[in-house]
Coordinates of C-alpha atoms in Angstrom, one line a residue:
M764 CA -0.4 -0.4 0.2
P765 CA 1.4 4.0 -0.6
I766 CA 2.8 5.2 2.5
A767 CA 0.0 8.3 1.4
L768 CA -2.0 6.2 2.5
F769 CA -0.4 5.9 6.1
V770 CA 0.3 9.4 5.8
L771 CA -3.9 10.3 6.1
G772 CA -4.4 7.7 8.2
L773 CA -2.3 9.7 10.8
T774 CA -4.1 12.5 9.6
V775 CA -7.1 10.8 10.9
F776 CA -5.8 10.2 14.2
S777 CA -5.5 13.8 14.7
L778 CA -8.9 14.9 13.6
G779 CA -10.5 11.7 15.6
T780 CA -8.5 12.9 18.2
T781 CA -9.1 16.5 18.4
E782 CA -13.0 15.0 18.0
F783 CA -13.5 13.0 21.0
M784 CA -10.9 14.1 23.8
I785 CA -13.6 16.6 24.4
A786 CA -15.6 14.4 26.7
G787 CA -12.2 13.5 29.0
L788 CA -11.7 17.1 29.2
L789 CA -15.5 18.3 30.1
P790 CA -14.0 18.9 34.2
E791 CA -11.7 20.4 32.9
L792 CA -13.0 23.2 31.0
S793 CA -16.0 23.8 32.9
G794 CA -14.0 24.4 35.9
S795 CA -11.6 26.8 33.9
F796 CA -14.6 29.2 32.5
G797 CA -17.4 28.6 34.8
V798 CA -20.0 26.8 32.9
S799 CA -21.7 23.9 33.9
L800 CA -21.4 20.6 32.7
P801 CA -24.2 20.3 29.7
Q802 CA -22.7 24.0 28.8
A803 CA -19.5 22.1 28.5
G804 CA -21.0 19.7 26.5
L805 CA -22.0 21.7 24.0
L806 CA -18.5 22.3 22.6
I807 CA -19.4 17.9 21.2
S808 CA -22.6 18.6 20.3
L809 CA -21.7 22.4 17.8
F810 CA -18.6 20.0 16.3
A811 CA -21.0 17.5 15.1
L812 CA -22.9 20.5 13.8
G813 CA -20.2 22.4 12.4
V814 CA -19.2 18.5 10.9
V815 CA -23.7 18.0 9.5
L816 CA -23.8 21.7 7.9
G817 CA -20.2 23.1 7.6
A818 CA -17.9 20.5 5.5
P819 CA -20.6 19.8 2.6
L820 CA -20.4 23.4 2.0
I821 CA -16.9 23.9 1.6
T822 CA -16.0 20.9 0.0
A823 CA -19.0 21.9 -3.0
A824 CA -17.4 25.6 -3.0
T825 CA -14.1 23.6 -3.3
T826 CA -15.0 21.4 -6.1
R827 CA -12.8 22.8 -9.1
V828 CA -9.8 22.7 -6.7
P829 CA -6.9 20.4 -6.9
R830 CA -7.7 17.8 -4.1
K831 CA -4.2 17.9 -2.2
T832 CA -4.4 21.5 -2.7
A833 CA -7.9 21.4 -1.0
L834 CA -6.5 18.8 2.1
V835 CA -3.3 21.3 2.6
V836 CA -5.9 24.5 3.1
L837 CA -8.2 22.2 5.6
L838 CA -4.9 21.4 7.3
V839 CA -4.0 24.8 7.5
V840 CA -7.7 25.9 8.9
F841 CA -7.6 23.0 11.2
V842 CA -3.9 23.8 12.6
V843 CA -5.1 27.5 13.4
G844 CA -8.6 26.2 15.0
E845 CA -6.5 24.2 17.5
V846 CA -4.1 27.3 18.3
I847 CA -7.2 29.6 19.2
A848 CA -9.2 26.8 20.8
A849 CA -5.8 26.5 23.2
A850 CA -5.2 30.0 23.5
A851 CA -9.2 30.7 24.1
P852 CA -9.9 33.6 26.5
S853 CA -13.4 33.1 26.6
F854 CA -15.9 30.1 26.2
G855 CA -17.7 32.0 23.0
V856 CA -14.3 31.9 21.7
L857 CA -13.3 28.4 22.5
M858 CA -16.7 27.5 20.8
A859 CA -16.1 28.9 17.7
A860 CA -12.4 27.7 17.3
R861 CA -14.5 24.5 17.5
V862 CA -17.0 24.9 14.7
V863 CA -14.3 26.0 12.8
T864 CA -11.7 23.1 13.3
A865 CA -15.3 20.8 12.8
V866 CA -15.8 21.9 9.0
A867 CA -11.8 21.0 8.1
H868 CA -12.3 18.3 10.5
G869 CA -15.4 16.8 8.2
S870 CA -14.6 18.3 4.4
F871 CA -10.4 16.3 4.8
F872 CA -12.6 13.1 5.7
G873 CA -14.8 13.3 3.1
I874 CA -12.1 14.4 0.2
G875 CA -9.5 12.1 1.8
A876 CA -11.2 9.0 1.7
V877 CA -12.0 10.5 -2.8
V878 CA -7.8 10.6 -3.2
A879 CA -7.3 7.6 -0.5
A880 CA -9.7 5.3 -2.9
N881 CA -7.6 7.0 -6.4
L882 CA -4.3 6.0 -4.5
V883 CA -5.1 2.2 -5.5
E884 CA -6.5 0.0 -7.8
P885 CA -10.3 -0.5 -7.7
A886 CA -9.9 -3.9 -6.3
K887 CA -8.3 -2.5 -2.7
R888 CA -10.1 1.1 -2.4
A889 CA -11.9 -0.6 0.6
R890 CA -8.9 -1.8 1.8
A891 CA -7.5 1.7 1.6
I892 CA -10.0 3.8 3.4
S893 CA -9.7 1.3 6.1
I894 CA -6.6 2.2 6.4
M895 CA -7.3 5.6 6.2
F896 CA -10.0 5.3 8.6
G897 CA -7.8 3.2 11.1
G898 CA -6.8 6.1 12.3
L899 CA -9.3 6.8 14.2
T900 CA -10.3 3.8 16.1
I901 CA -6.2 4.5 17.2
A902 CA -7.4 7.9 17.9
T903 CA -9.8 6.2 20.0
I904 CA -7.5 3.4 21.7
A905 CA -4.5 5.8 22.4
G906 CA -5.3 9.6 21.1
V907 CA -8.4 10.2 24.1
P908 CA -6.4 8.8 26.6
L909 CA -3.3 10.6 26.2
G910 CA -5.2 13.6 25.7
T911 CA -7.2 13.6 28.4
F912 CA -4.6 12.4 30.7
V913 CA -2.9 16.1 29.2
G914 CA -5.4 17.8 30.1
Q915 CA -5.8 16.4 33.7
H916 CA -1.6 17.0 34.1
F917 CA -0.6 19.6 32.6
G918 CA -4.0 21.7 31.9
W919 CA -6.7 21.1 28.6
R920 CA -4.7 23.9 27.1
A921 CA -1.6 21.8 26.6
T922 CA -3.9 18.8 25.0
F923 CA -5.2 21.4 22.7
L924 CA -1.2 22.4 21.3
A925 CA -0.4 18.5 21.2
V926 CA -2.9 18.2 18.9
A927 CA -1.8 21.1 16.6
V928 CA 1.9 20.2 16.6
L929 CA 0.5 16.6 15.6
G930 CA -1.5 18.7 13.1
L931 CA 1.5 20.3 11.7
I932 CA 3.3 17.0 11.4
D933 CA 0.4 16.0 9.0
L934 CA 0.6 18.7 6.9
V935 CA 4.1 18.4 6.1
G936 CA 3.4 14.6 5.9
V937 CA 0.5 15.4 3.4
V938 CA 2.9 18.1 1.6
A939 CA 5.5 15.8 0.8
L940 CA 4.0 12.1 0.1
V941 CA 0.5 13.0 -0.9
P942 CA 0.9 12.8 -4.9
H943 CA -1.0 15.8 -7.0
Q944 CA -4.8 14.2 -7.9
P945 CA -6.7 16.5 -10.7
R946 CA -9.5 18.9 -9.6
A947 CA -12.3 16.9 -7.8
G948 CA -15.0 17.4 -10.7
H949 CA -14.1 19.1 -13.7
L950 CA -17.9 19.2 -13.8
G951 CA -18.1 21.5 -10.9
V952 CA -21.0 21.6 -8.3
R953 CA -24.2 20.8 -10.7
H954 CA -22.5 17.9 -11.8
E955 CA -21.5 16.8 -7.3
L956 CA -25.2 17.2 -7.3
A957 CA -26.5 15.3 -9.5
A958 CA -25.1 12.6 -7.8
F959 CA -27.6 12.7 -5.3
R960 CA -30.7 11.9 -8.3
N961 CA -29.5 8.3 -7.7
P962 CA -31.3 6.8 -5.1
K963 CA -29.2 4.3 -4.4
V964 CA -27.0 7.2 -2.9
W965 CA -30.1 8.2 -0.7
L966 CA -30.4 4.6 0.6
A967 CA -26.1 4.3 1.2
L968 CA -26.9 7.5 3.7
G969 CA -29.6 6.2 5.6
T970 CA -27.7 3.7 5.9
T971 CA -24.5 5.1 7.1
M972 CA -26.7 7.1 9.8
L973 CA -28.8 4.6 11.0
S974 CA -25.6 2.3 12.1
Q975 CA -23.8 4.9 13.4
A976 CA -27.1 6.1 15.8
A977 CA -27.4 2.3 16.6
L978 CA -23.9 2.7 17.8
Y979 CA -24.3 5.8 19.6
T980 CA -27.2 5.2 21.3
A981 CA -25.2 2.1 23.0
Y982 CA -22.0 2.8 23.3
T983 CA -22.9 6.5 25.1
Y984 CA -23.8 4.7 28.4
I985 CA -21.9 1.7 28.2
A986 CA -20.0 2.8 31.3
P987 CA -22.7 3.3 34.0
L988 CA -23.9 -0.2 32.1
L989 CA -20.9 -1.4 33.2
T990 CA -20.7 -0.6 36.8
D991 CA -24.2 -0.5 37.6
V992 CA -25.5 -3.7 35.5
T993 CA -22.8 -5.9 35.2
G994 CA -21.0 -4.8 38.5
F995 CA -17.1 -3.7 37.3
S996 CA -16.1 -1.1 39.8
T997 CA -15.4 2.2 37.7
G998 CA -11.3 1.1 37.8
L999 CA -11.9 -1.0 35.0
V1000 CA -14.3 0.8 32.5
P1001 CA -10.9 2.1 30.7
P1002 CA -9.4 -1.1 29.8
L1003 CA -12.8 -2.2 28.8
L1004 CA -13.5 0.3 26.4
A1005 CA -9.4 0.1 25.4
L1006 CA -10.9 -3.5 24.6
F1007 CA -13.5 -2.2 22.2
G1008 CA -11.6 0.1 20.9
I1009 CA -9.2 -3.0 19.7
G1010 CA -12.4 -4.9 18.2
T1011 CA -13.3 -1.5 16.3
F1012 CA -9.5 -1.6 15.2
L1013 CA -9.7 -4.9 13.9
G1014 CA -13.6 -4.8 12.5
S1015 CA -12.1 -2.0 10.2
V1016 CA -9.4 -3.7 9.0
L1017 CA -11.5 -6.5 8.1
G1018 CA -13.7 -4.9 6.9
G1019 CA -12.1 -3.3 4.2
R1020 CA -10.2 -6.5 3.4
F1021 CA -14.5 -8.1 3.1
A1022 CA -15.9 -5.3 1.3
D1023 CA -13.1 -5.3 -1.3
R1024 CA -14.3 -9.0 -1.4
S1025 CA -18.1 -8.4 -1.4
L1026 CA -19.1 -5.2 -0.6
M1027 CA -22.5 -5.2 0.1
G1028 CA -22.5 -8.8 1.9
T1029 CA -19.9 -7.2 3.7
L1030 CA -22.3 -4.6 4.9
C1031 CA -25.3 -6.7 6.0
A1032 CA -23.1 -9.3 7.6
G1033 CA -21.8 -6.6 9.7
L1034 CA -24.9 -4.9 10.1
L1035 CA -26.4 -8.3 11.8
L1036 CA -23.2 -8.8 13.5
L1037 CA -24.4 -5.4 15.5
A1038 CA -27.5 -5.7 15.9
V1039 CA -27.0 -9.4 17.6
M1040 CA -24.6 -8.2 19.7
L1041 CA -27.1 -4.7 21.1
G1042 CA -29.6 -7.7 21.5
V1043 CA -27.0 -9.7 23.2
F1044 CA -26.4 -7.1 25.9
S1045 CA -29.5 -7.9 28.1
L1046 CA -28.0 -11.2 28.5
A1047 CA -24.6 -10.8 28.5
A1048 CA -24.9 -7.6 31.0
H1049 CA -25.1 -9.6 34.0
S1050 CA -22.4 -11.8 33.7
K1051 CA -18.5 -10.4 33.7
P1052 CA -17.4 -12.8 31.3
A1053 CA -20.1 -12.8 28.5
M1054 CA -19.8 -9.0 28.8
V1055 CA -15.9 -8.5 27.9
V1056 CA -16.6 -10.8 24.8
T1057 CA -19.9 -9.3 23.5
L1058 CA -17.7 -6.2 24.2
F1059 CA -15.2 -6.5 22.1
L1060 CA -17.4 -8.6 19.3
F1061 CA -19.5 -5.7 19.6
G1062 CA -16.7 -3.2 18.6
I1063 CA -16.0 -5.4 16.0
G1064 CA -19.2 -4.9 14.9
S1065 CA -19.5 -1.5 14.9
F1066 CA -16.3 -0.5 13.0
L1067 CA -16.0 -3.5 10.6
I1068 CA -18.9 -1.8 8.6
N1069 CA -17.4 1.3 7.8
P1070 CA -14.9 0.6 4.7
A1071 CA -18.1 -0.9 2.8
L1072 CA -19.8 2.3 4.0
Q1073 CA -18.0 4.8 2.6
T1074 CA -16.8 3.1 -0.2
R1075 CA -20.7 2.3 -1.2
V1076 CA -20.9 6.0 -1.2
M1077 CA -18.4 6.7 -3.5
N1078 CA -19.1 3.8 -5.6
E1079 CA -22.5 5.3 -6.7
T1080 CA -21.2 8.4 -7.3
E1081 CA -18.2 7.8 -9.7
G1082 CA -17.0 10.3 -11.3
A1083 CA -18.3 12.5 -8.7
P1084 CA -17.4 11.3 -5.5
T1085 CA -16.7 14.1 -3.5
L1086 CA -19.9 15.8 -2.6
A1087 CA -21.4 12.6 -1.6
S1088 CA -18.0 11.4 0.0
T1089 CA -18.4 14.2 2.3
S1090 CA -22.0 13.8 2.9
N1091 CA -22.0 10.8 3.8
I1092 CA -19.1 12.7 7.1
S1093 CA -22.0 14.1 8.0
A1094 CA -24.9 11.4 7.7
F1095 CA -22.3 9.3 10.8
N1096 CA -22.1 12.7 12.3
V1097 CA -26.3 12.8 12.5
G1098 CA -26.0 9.4 13.3
N1099 CA -23.8 10.6 16.6
A1100 CA -25.8 13.3 17.6
L1101 CA -29.1 11.0 17.1
G1102 CA -28.5 8.3 19.0
P1103 CA -27.4 9.3 22.4
W1104 CA -30.8 11.4 22.2
L1105 CA -32.8 8.3 21.5
G1106 CA -30.6 6.3 24.0
G1107 CA -31.4 9.3 26.8
I1108 CA -35.2 8.7 25.8
G1109 CA -35.5 5.0 26.8
I1110 CA -33.4 5.8 30.3
S1111 CA -35.5 8.5 31.5
A1112 CA -39.0 6.3 30.3
G1113 CA -37.5 4.4 33.2
A1114 CA -37.0 1.6 30.8
G1115 CA -33.3 1.3 33.3
L1116 CA -29.9 1.6 31.1
L1117 CA -30.6 -1.4 29.1
S1118 CA -33.0 0.3 27.2
P1119 CA -30.4 1.9 24.5
S1120 CA -28.9 -1.6 23.7
W1121 CA -31.9 -2.7 23.1
I1122 CA -33.0 0.8 20.9
G1123 CA -29.8 0.4 19.0
A1124 CA -30.7 -3.3 17.9
G1125 CA -33.8 -1.8 16.6
L1126 CA -31.8 1.4 14.6
A1127 CA -29.1 -1.5 13.4
V1128 CA -31.7 -3.8 12.4
A1129 CA -33.7 -1.0 10.2
S1130 CA -30.0 0.2 9.2
L1131 CA -30.0 -3.8 7.5
V1132 CA -33.5 -2.8 5.7
V1133 CA -32.5 -0.3 4.4
A1134 CA -28.7 -2.2 2.9
L1135 CA -30.9 -5.3 2.0
A1136 CA -33.5 -2.3 0.1
A1137 CA -30.2 -1.3 -2.1
V1138 CA -28.9 -4.9 -2.8
G1139 CA -32.6 -5.2 -4.6
L1140 CA -32.0 -2.5 -6.4
D1141 CA -28.1 -3.4 -7.9
R1142 CA -30.2 -6.5 -8.6
R1143 CA -32.7 -4.9 -10.7
G1144 CA -29.9 -2.9 -12.4
D1145 CA -28.4 -6.4 -13.0
T1146 CA -31.3 -7.5 -14.7
R1147 CA -31.0 -4.8 -17.7
T1148 CA -31.0 -5.4 -21.3
G1149 CA -28.2 -5.0 -23.4
E1150 CA -29.2 -2.5 -25.0
E1151 CA -30.2 -0.3 -21.7
V1152 CA -26.4 -0.3 -20.9
D1153 CA -24.8 0.5 -23.8
N1154 CA -27.0 3.2 -24.0
D1155 CA -26.6 4.6 -20.1
A1156 CA -22.8 4.2 -21.4
G1157 CA -23.1 6.3 -24.3
R1158 CA -25.0 8.6 -22.6
A1159 CA -22.0 8.7 -19.6
G1160 CA -19.7 9.3 -22.6
E1161 CA -21.4 12.2 -24.0
L1162 CA -21.3 13.6 -20.4
V1163 CA -17.8 13.5 -20.0
E1164 CA -17.0 14.6 -23.7
G1165 CA -19.6 18.1 -23.3
G1166 CA -17.6 18.8 -19.8
R1167 CA -13.9 19.0 -22.1

């Protein structure tokens, strides 16, 4: 695999660390600015909002910019955002810096996935994306705990500065090692938007949103489930979450390999595993050994689907994948925001700490149904006559010729 893929993975590690480290720094941020914990939690919500709304707009505005140039500019914005956050004199400035960082974060993920896929032959696209997104799983295993440790011992500002330094290293790596790629779409924004006429693109985005909502409905409340229901001590929660993180890394690696062989088969199998594991939580929650195994398999199922989710969107928008790829990152974040809210509804209704797992299982099943609907459309498309295929190819050729 090209070294540029690992540079992109290192960059995603930095991006993932800054996205998730806030959860571990909330007490320090709350005390530093004299705000409540829920107010400090807005730093997480606004980050997700910045990705959902800002990233597609920035990506659309840069469709005529060479992809490597776009990545370099986004990394510069990311580093500047981290430096501003580290020096923020007020909570409002910190919130603004987080939004700026989020927009760069989401756009980089979307454009970077297209760059990663183009670095290898089509048969290895999913594996290439899994290497890039592997940086995100390593961030959950190592980056976030280290960021929390730095923040607790040297102050939260030091954590942001450390991530800014990582961002500078990433910037040098991208400039030096990521090869130049052509403009994201020589036909412009209208051509990118035309990809959304394909119903399978919307099914792919819906699958992403529902699957991530399923994951975060349960994962958000996993710590109290482990302590209050299973009976683990508080001190064992970090290593148990690290075990989940190892599962996500393994799932991402396996997902990339399997998706290159059978993309939709891997996606459906991963969603089924995710749904089953979420359902098994209710049975395993009262047994410590069973919960350890279930948590590890939950991590595998959660990230086994990610390479297939991203590759599916790009495959359905061949020739104009950049905006759709970034929109898929937005779909991830919509699910990330929706899941904790739905899980909280179950707990608030008095259904207990196991209710998020059941809600998550239902969302995973819904995501599987949407994916199977896409499989059905694929099979209907495969039954087209040779004349229809030739006509479509001719129209595609005319489109390309017309855009030159």
